[in-house]
Coordinates of C-alpha atoms and ligand atoms in Angstrom, one line a residue:
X28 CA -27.3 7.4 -4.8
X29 CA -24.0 5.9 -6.4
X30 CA -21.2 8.6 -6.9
X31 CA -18.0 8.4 -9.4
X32 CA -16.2 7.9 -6.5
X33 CA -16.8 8.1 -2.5
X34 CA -13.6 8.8 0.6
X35 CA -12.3 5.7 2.3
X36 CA -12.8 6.3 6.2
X37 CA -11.0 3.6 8.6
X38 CA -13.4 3.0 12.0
X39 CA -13.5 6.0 13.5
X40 CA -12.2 4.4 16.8
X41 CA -8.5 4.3 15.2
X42 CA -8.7 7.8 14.1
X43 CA -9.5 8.6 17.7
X44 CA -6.7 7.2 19.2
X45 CA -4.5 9.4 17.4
X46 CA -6.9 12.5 18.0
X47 CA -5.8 11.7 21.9
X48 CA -2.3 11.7 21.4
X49 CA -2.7 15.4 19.4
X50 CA -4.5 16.7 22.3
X51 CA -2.2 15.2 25.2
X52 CA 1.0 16.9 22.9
X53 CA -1.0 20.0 21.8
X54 CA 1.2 19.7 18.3
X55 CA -1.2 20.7 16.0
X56 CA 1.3 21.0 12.9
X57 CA 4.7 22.2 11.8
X58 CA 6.2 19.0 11.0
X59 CA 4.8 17.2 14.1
X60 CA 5.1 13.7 15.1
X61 CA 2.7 12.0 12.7
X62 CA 3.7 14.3 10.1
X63 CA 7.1 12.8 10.2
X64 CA 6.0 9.2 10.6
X65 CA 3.6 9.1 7.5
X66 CA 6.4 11.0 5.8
X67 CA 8.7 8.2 6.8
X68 CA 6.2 5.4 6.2
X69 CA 5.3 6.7 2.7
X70 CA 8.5 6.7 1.7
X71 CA 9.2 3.4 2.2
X72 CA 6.0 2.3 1.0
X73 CA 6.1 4.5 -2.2
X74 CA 10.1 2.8 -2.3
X75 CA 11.2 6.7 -3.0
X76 CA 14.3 8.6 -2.0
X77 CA 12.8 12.0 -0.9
X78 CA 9.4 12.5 0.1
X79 CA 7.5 15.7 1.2
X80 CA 4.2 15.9 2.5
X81 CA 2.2 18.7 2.1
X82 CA -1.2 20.6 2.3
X83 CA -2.3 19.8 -1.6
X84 CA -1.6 18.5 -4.9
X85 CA -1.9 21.7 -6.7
X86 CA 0.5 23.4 -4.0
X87 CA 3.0 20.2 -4.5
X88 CA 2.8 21.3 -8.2
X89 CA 3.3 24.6 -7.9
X90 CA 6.5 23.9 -5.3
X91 CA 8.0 21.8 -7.9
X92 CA 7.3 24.5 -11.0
X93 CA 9.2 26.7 -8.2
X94 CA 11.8 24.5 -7.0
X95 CA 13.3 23.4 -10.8
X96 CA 12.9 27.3 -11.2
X97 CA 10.6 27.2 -14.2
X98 CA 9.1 30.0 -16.7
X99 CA 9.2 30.2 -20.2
X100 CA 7.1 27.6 -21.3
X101 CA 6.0 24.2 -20.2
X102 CA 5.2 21.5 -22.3
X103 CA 1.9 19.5 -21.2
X104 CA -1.3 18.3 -22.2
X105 CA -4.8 19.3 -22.0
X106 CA -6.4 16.2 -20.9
X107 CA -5.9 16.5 -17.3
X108 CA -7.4 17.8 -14.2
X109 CA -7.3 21.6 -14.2
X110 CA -5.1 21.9 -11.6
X111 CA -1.9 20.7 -14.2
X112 CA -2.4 23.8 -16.2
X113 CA -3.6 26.3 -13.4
X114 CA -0.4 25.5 -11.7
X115 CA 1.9 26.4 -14.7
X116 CA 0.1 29.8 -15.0
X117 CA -0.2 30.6 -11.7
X118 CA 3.5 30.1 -11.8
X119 CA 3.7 32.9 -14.6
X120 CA 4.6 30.4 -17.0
X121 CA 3.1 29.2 -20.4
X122 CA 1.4 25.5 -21.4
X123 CA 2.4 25.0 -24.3
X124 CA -0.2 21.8 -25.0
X125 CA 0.5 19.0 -26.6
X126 CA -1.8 16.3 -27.6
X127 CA -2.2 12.9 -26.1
X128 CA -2.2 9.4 -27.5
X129 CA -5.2 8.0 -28.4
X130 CA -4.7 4.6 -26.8
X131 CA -3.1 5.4 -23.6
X132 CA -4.7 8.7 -23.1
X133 CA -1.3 10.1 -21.6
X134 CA 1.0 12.4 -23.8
X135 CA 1.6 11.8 -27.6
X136 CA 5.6 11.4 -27.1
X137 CA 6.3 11.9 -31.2
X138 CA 4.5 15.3 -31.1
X139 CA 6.8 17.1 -28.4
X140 CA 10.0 17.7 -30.5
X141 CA 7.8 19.7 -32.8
X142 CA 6.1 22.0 -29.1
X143 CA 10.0 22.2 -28.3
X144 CA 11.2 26.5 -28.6
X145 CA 14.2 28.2 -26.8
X146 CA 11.3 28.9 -24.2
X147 CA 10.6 25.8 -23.3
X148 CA 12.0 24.9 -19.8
X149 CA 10.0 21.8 -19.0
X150 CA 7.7 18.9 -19.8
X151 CA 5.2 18.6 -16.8
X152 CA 2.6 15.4 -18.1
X153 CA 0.0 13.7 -16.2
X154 CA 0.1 10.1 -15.8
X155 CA -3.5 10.0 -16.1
X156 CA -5.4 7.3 -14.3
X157 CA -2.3 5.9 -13.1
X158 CA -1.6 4.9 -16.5
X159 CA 2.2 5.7 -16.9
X160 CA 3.7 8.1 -19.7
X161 CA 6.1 6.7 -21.8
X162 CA 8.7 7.6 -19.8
X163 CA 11.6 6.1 -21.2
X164 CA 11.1 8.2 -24.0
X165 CA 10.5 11.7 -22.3
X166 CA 13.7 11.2 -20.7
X167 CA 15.3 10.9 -23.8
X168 CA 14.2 13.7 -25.1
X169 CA 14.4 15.8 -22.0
X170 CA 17.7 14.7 -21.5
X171 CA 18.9 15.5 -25.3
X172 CA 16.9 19.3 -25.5
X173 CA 18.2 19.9 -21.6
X174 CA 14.5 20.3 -20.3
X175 CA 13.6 18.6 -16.7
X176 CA 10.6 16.7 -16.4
X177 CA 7.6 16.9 -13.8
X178 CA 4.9 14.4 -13.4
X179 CA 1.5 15.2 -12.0
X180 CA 0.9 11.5 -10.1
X181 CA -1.8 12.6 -8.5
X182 CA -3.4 9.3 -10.1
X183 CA -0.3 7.1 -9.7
X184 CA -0.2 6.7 -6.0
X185 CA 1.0 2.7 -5.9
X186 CA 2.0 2.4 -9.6
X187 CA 4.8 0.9 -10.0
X188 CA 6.4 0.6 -13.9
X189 CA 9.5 -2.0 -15.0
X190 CA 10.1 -3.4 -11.4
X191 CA 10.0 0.3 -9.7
X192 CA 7.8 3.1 -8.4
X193 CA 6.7 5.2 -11.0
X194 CA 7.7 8.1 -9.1
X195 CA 11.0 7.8 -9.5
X196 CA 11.3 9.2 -12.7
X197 CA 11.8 12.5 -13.5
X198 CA 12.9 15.1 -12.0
X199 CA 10.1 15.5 -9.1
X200 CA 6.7 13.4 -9.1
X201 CA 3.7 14.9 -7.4
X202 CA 0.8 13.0 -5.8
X203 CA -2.8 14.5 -4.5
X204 CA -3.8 12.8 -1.3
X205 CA -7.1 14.5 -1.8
X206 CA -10.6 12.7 -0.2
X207 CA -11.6 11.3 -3.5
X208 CA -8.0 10.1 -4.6
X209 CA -7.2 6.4 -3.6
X210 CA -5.0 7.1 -0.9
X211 CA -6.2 10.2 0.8
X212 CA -5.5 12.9 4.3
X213 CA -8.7 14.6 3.4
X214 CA -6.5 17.3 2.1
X215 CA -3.0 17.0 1.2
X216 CA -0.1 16.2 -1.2
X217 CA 3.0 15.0 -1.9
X218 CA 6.5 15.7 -3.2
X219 CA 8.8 13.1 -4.3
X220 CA 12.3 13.4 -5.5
X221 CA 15.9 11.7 -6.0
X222 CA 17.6 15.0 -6.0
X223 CA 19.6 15.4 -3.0
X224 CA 19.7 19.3 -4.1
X225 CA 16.2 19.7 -4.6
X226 CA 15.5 18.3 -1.5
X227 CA 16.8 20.7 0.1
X228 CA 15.3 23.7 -1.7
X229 CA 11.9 22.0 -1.3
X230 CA 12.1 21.4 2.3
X231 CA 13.1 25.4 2.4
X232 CA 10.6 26.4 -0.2
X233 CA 7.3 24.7 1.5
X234 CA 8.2 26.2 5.3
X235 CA 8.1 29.8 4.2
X236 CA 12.0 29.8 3.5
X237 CA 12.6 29.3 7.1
X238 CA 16.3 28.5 8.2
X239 CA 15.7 28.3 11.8
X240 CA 13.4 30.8 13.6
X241 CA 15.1 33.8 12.3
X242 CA 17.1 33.3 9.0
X243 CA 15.2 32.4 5.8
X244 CA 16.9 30.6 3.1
X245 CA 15.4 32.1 0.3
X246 CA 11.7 32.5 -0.8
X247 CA 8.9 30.0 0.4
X248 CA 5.3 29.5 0.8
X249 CA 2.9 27.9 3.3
X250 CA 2.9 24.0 2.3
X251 CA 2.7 22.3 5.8
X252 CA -0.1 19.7 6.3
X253 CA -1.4 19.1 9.9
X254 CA -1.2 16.1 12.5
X255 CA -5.2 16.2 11.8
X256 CA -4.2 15.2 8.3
X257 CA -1.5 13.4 9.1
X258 CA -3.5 10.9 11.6
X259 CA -6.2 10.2 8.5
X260 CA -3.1 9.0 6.4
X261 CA -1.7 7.4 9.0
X262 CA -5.4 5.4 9.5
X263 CA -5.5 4.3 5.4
X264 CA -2.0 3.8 5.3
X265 CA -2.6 -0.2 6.9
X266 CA -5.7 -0.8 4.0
X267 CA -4.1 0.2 1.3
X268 CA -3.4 -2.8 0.1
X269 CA -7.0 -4.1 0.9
X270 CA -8.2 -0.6 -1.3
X271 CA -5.6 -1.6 -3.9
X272 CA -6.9 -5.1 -4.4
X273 CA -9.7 -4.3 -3.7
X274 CA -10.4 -2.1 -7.0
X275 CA -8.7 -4.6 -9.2
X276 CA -11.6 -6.6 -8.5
X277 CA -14.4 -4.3 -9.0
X278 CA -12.9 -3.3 -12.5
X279 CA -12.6 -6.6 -13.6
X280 CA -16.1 -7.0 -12.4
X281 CA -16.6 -4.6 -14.9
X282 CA -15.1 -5.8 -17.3
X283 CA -16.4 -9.5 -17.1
X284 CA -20.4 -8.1 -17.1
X285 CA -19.0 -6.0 -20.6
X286 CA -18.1 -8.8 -22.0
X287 CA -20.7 -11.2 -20.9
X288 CA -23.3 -8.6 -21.9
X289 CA -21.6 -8.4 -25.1
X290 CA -21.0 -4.5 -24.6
X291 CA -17.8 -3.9 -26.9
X292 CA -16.4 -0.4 -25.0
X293 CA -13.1 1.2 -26.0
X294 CA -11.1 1.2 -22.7
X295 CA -7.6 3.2 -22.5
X296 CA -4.3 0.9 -23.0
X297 CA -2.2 0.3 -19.6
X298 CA 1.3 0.0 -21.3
X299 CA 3.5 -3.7 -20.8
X300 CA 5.2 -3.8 -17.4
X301 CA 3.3 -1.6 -15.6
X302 CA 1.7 -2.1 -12.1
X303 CA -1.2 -0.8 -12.2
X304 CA -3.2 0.5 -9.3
X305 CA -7.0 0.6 -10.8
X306 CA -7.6 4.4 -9.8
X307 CA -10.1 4.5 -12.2
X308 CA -12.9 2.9 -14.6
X309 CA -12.6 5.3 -17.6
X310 CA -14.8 4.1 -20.8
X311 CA -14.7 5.8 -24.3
X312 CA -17.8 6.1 -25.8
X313 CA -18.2 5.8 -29.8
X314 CA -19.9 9.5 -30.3
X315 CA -20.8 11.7 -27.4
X316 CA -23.9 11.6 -28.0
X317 CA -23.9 7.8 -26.7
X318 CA -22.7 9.5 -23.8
X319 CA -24.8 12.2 -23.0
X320 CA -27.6 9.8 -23.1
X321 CA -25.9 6.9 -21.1
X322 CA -24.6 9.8 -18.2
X323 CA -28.7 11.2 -18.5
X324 CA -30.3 7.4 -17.7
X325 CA -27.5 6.9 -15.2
X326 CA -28.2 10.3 -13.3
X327 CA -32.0 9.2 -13.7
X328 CA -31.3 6.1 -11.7
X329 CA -29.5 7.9 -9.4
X330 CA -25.7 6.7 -10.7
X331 CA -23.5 9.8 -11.2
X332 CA -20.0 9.2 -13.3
X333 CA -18.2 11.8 -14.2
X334 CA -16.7 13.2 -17.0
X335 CA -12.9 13.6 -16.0
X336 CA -11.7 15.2 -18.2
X337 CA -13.9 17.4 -20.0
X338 CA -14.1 20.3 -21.1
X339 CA -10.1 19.6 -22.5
X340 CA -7.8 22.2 -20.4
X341 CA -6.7 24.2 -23.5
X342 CA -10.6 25.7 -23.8
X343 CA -10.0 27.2 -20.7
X344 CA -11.2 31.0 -20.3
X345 CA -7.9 32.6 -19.4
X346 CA -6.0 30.7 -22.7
X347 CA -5.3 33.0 -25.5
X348 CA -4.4 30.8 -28.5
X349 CA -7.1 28.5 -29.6
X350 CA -5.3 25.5 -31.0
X351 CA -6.6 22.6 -31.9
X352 CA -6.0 19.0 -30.7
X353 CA -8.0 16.8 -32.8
X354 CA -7.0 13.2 -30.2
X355 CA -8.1 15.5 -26.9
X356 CA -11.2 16.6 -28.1
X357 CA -12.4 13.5 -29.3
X358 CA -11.3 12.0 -26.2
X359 CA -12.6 14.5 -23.5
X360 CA -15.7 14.0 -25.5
X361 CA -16.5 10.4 -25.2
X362 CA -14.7 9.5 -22.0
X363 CA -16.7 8.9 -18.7
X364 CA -15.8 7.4 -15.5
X365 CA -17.9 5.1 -14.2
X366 CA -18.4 4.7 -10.2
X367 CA -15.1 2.7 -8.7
X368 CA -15.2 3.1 -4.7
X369 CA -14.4 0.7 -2.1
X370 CA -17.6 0.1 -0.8
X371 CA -19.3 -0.3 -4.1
X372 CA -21.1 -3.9 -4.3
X373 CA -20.6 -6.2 -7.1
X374 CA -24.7 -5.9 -7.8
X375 CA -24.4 -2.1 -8.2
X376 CA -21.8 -2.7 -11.4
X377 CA -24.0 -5.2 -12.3
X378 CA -26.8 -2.8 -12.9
X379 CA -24.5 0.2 -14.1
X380 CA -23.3 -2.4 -17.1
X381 CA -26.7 -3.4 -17.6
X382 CA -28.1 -0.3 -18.3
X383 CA -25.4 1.2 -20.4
X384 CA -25.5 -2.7 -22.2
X385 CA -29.6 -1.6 -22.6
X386 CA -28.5 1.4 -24.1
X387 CA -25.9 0.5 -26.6
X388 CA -28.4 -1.8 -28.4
X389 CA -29.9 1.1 -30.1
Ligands
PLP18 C1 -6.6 15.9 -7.9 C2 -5.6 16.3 -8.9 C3 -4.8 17.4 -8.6 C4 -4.9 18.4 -7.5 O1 -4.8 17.9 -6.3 P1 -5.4 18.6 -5.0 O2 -4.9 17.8 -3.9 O3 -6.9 18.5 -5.1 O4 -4.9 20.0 -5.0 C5 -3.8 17.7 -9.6 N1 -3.7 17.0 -10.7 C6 -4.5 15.9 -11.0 C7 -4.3 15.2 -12.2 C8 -5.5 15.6 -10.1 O5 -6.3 14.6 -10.4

């Protein structure tokens, strides 16, 4: 069975090295010692002022909703993992959705102005598959209407966008270090920021407030990842290079079967000067009916994409106004992800494109 996507594990001999050194310290968590180091090393990798590690990517949005001190309402869009708009509302805020652009898949920047109200507090956008939002311009506009600016990275981990990590814009980036993400800790997330202030709050805000063992800073929540987690990063951390390069090559395997099969597929736009880091093989169908029956031949040879993302986020069941976004659902329609993994072989992509080529004829 092929899956959309399946965890990177190092030998297990180098994750049991560091398993001894937890049990010889008995540090199980609260910012131990390999907490700190892969904070350190991720920071440097990731070339990033400030960075947080933490138990999840949803709790890493939810801290930064918290930290910029949110409410109101929160510009975003719908074509995202649900996690993007849970977070806002859990954070007793409203998404205010916007809809996305129908080559890069990421926000529609000449549609916010018109979603902007003396509500709105924010603009918190996914760049979605790693493919960066047109951040230049959200800055402008954030910067102009006074709103700060959250990016869920969760997909970005390695993009880098005009010579620097795309995590250095806006005001605070967050990243998902989830299994099935391309860098993963099994569980876990990060925080990244320039913001010397919000540094600090954040560093308060995900150790339940704590100022020392007795004095709390203010209000907090439980955001601490473990040495268990930490040691897993730790472990990738060395192939991540290897993973990176090697997922460049398995999309362009891709790519090259496509075109030598003569399979025209609509694929979304990485913008000019960006890094990219491959997180994903995303493929537009024409109708989604081409899909549904591509996805049911696939599944009946055992291959399971994935529809990320459908339904669109702004059909979800605890969203009052039914809006329509007309490039969203057409999108969350006739996208599918086809299996990208390290360990996928060149001959599996070959018979994935094959069958989807077999299909397309008709
Ligand atoms: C995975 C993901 C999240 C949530 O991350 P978790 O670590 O699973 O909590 C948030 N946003 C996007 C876009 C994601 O893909």
């Amino acid at each position: 069975m092929i899956n959309v996507t399946k965890a990177f594990l190092p030998p297990l001999e180098e994750y049991t090295k560091y398993l001894q050194g937890i049990w010889d310290r008995c540090h199980l968590t609260n910012h131990g010692p390999l907490v700190n180091e892969l904070e350190e090393k991720l920071r440097e990798y990731l070339g990033v002022k400030h960075f947080f590690f933490v138990n999840n990517g949803t709790i890493a949005l939810q801290i930064a909703i918290k930290a910029l001190n949110l409410g109101g309402e929160i510009i975003t869009t719908p074509f995202s993992y649900v996690a993007t708009t849970s977070s806002i509302v859990w954070e007793n805020a409203q998404p205010v959705f916007v809809d996305i652009h129908p080559e890069t898949l990421t926000i529609d920047v000449d549609k916010i102005e018109a979603a902007i109200t003396p509500s709105t507090s924010a603009i918190l956008v996914t760049h979605v598959y790693g493919i960066p939002c047109d951040v230049e311009k959200i800055k402008e506009i954030a910067d102009r209407r006074g709103l700060k600016v959250i990016y869920d990275a969760a997909h970005a981990f390695g993009v880098k966008y005009k010579g620097k990590s795309l995590l250095e814009y806006g005001d605070i980036s967050t990243l998902s270090f989830h299994a099935t993400k391309l860098f993963h800790t099994v569980e876990g997330g990060g925080i990244v920021t320039n913001d010397d202030e919000l540094m600090h709050r954040i560093s308060y805000m995900r150790n339940f407030g704590h100022k020392g063992q007795e004095d709390f800073w203010g209000l907090g929540v439980n955001g601490k990842n473990s040495e268990m987690h930490a040691a897993m990063g730790l472990c990738v951390m060395p192939y991540i290079s290897e993973i990176l390069a090697k997922r460049k090559e398995l999309s362009e395997t891709y790519d090259k079967h496509f075109s030598s099969m003569g399979v025209r597929i609509q694929r979304p736009t990485v913008p000019p000067g960006t890094e990219y880091n491959y997180a994903y093989y995303p493929v537009l169908f024409e109708t989604e009916k081409q899909l549904v029956s591509v996805k049911n031949v696939l599944n009946a040879a055992y291959i399971h994409p994935r529809r990320y993302f459908y339904p669109s986020l702004h059909t979800l069941p605890y969203l009052k106004d039914k809006i329509s976004l007309p490039v969203t659902e057409s999108a969350s329609a006739r996208v599918l992800c086809l299996p990208l993994f390290h360990e996928l072989t060149a001959d599996s992509i070959r018979r994935i494109c094959a069958i989807i080529a077999e299909i397309l004829k008709y």
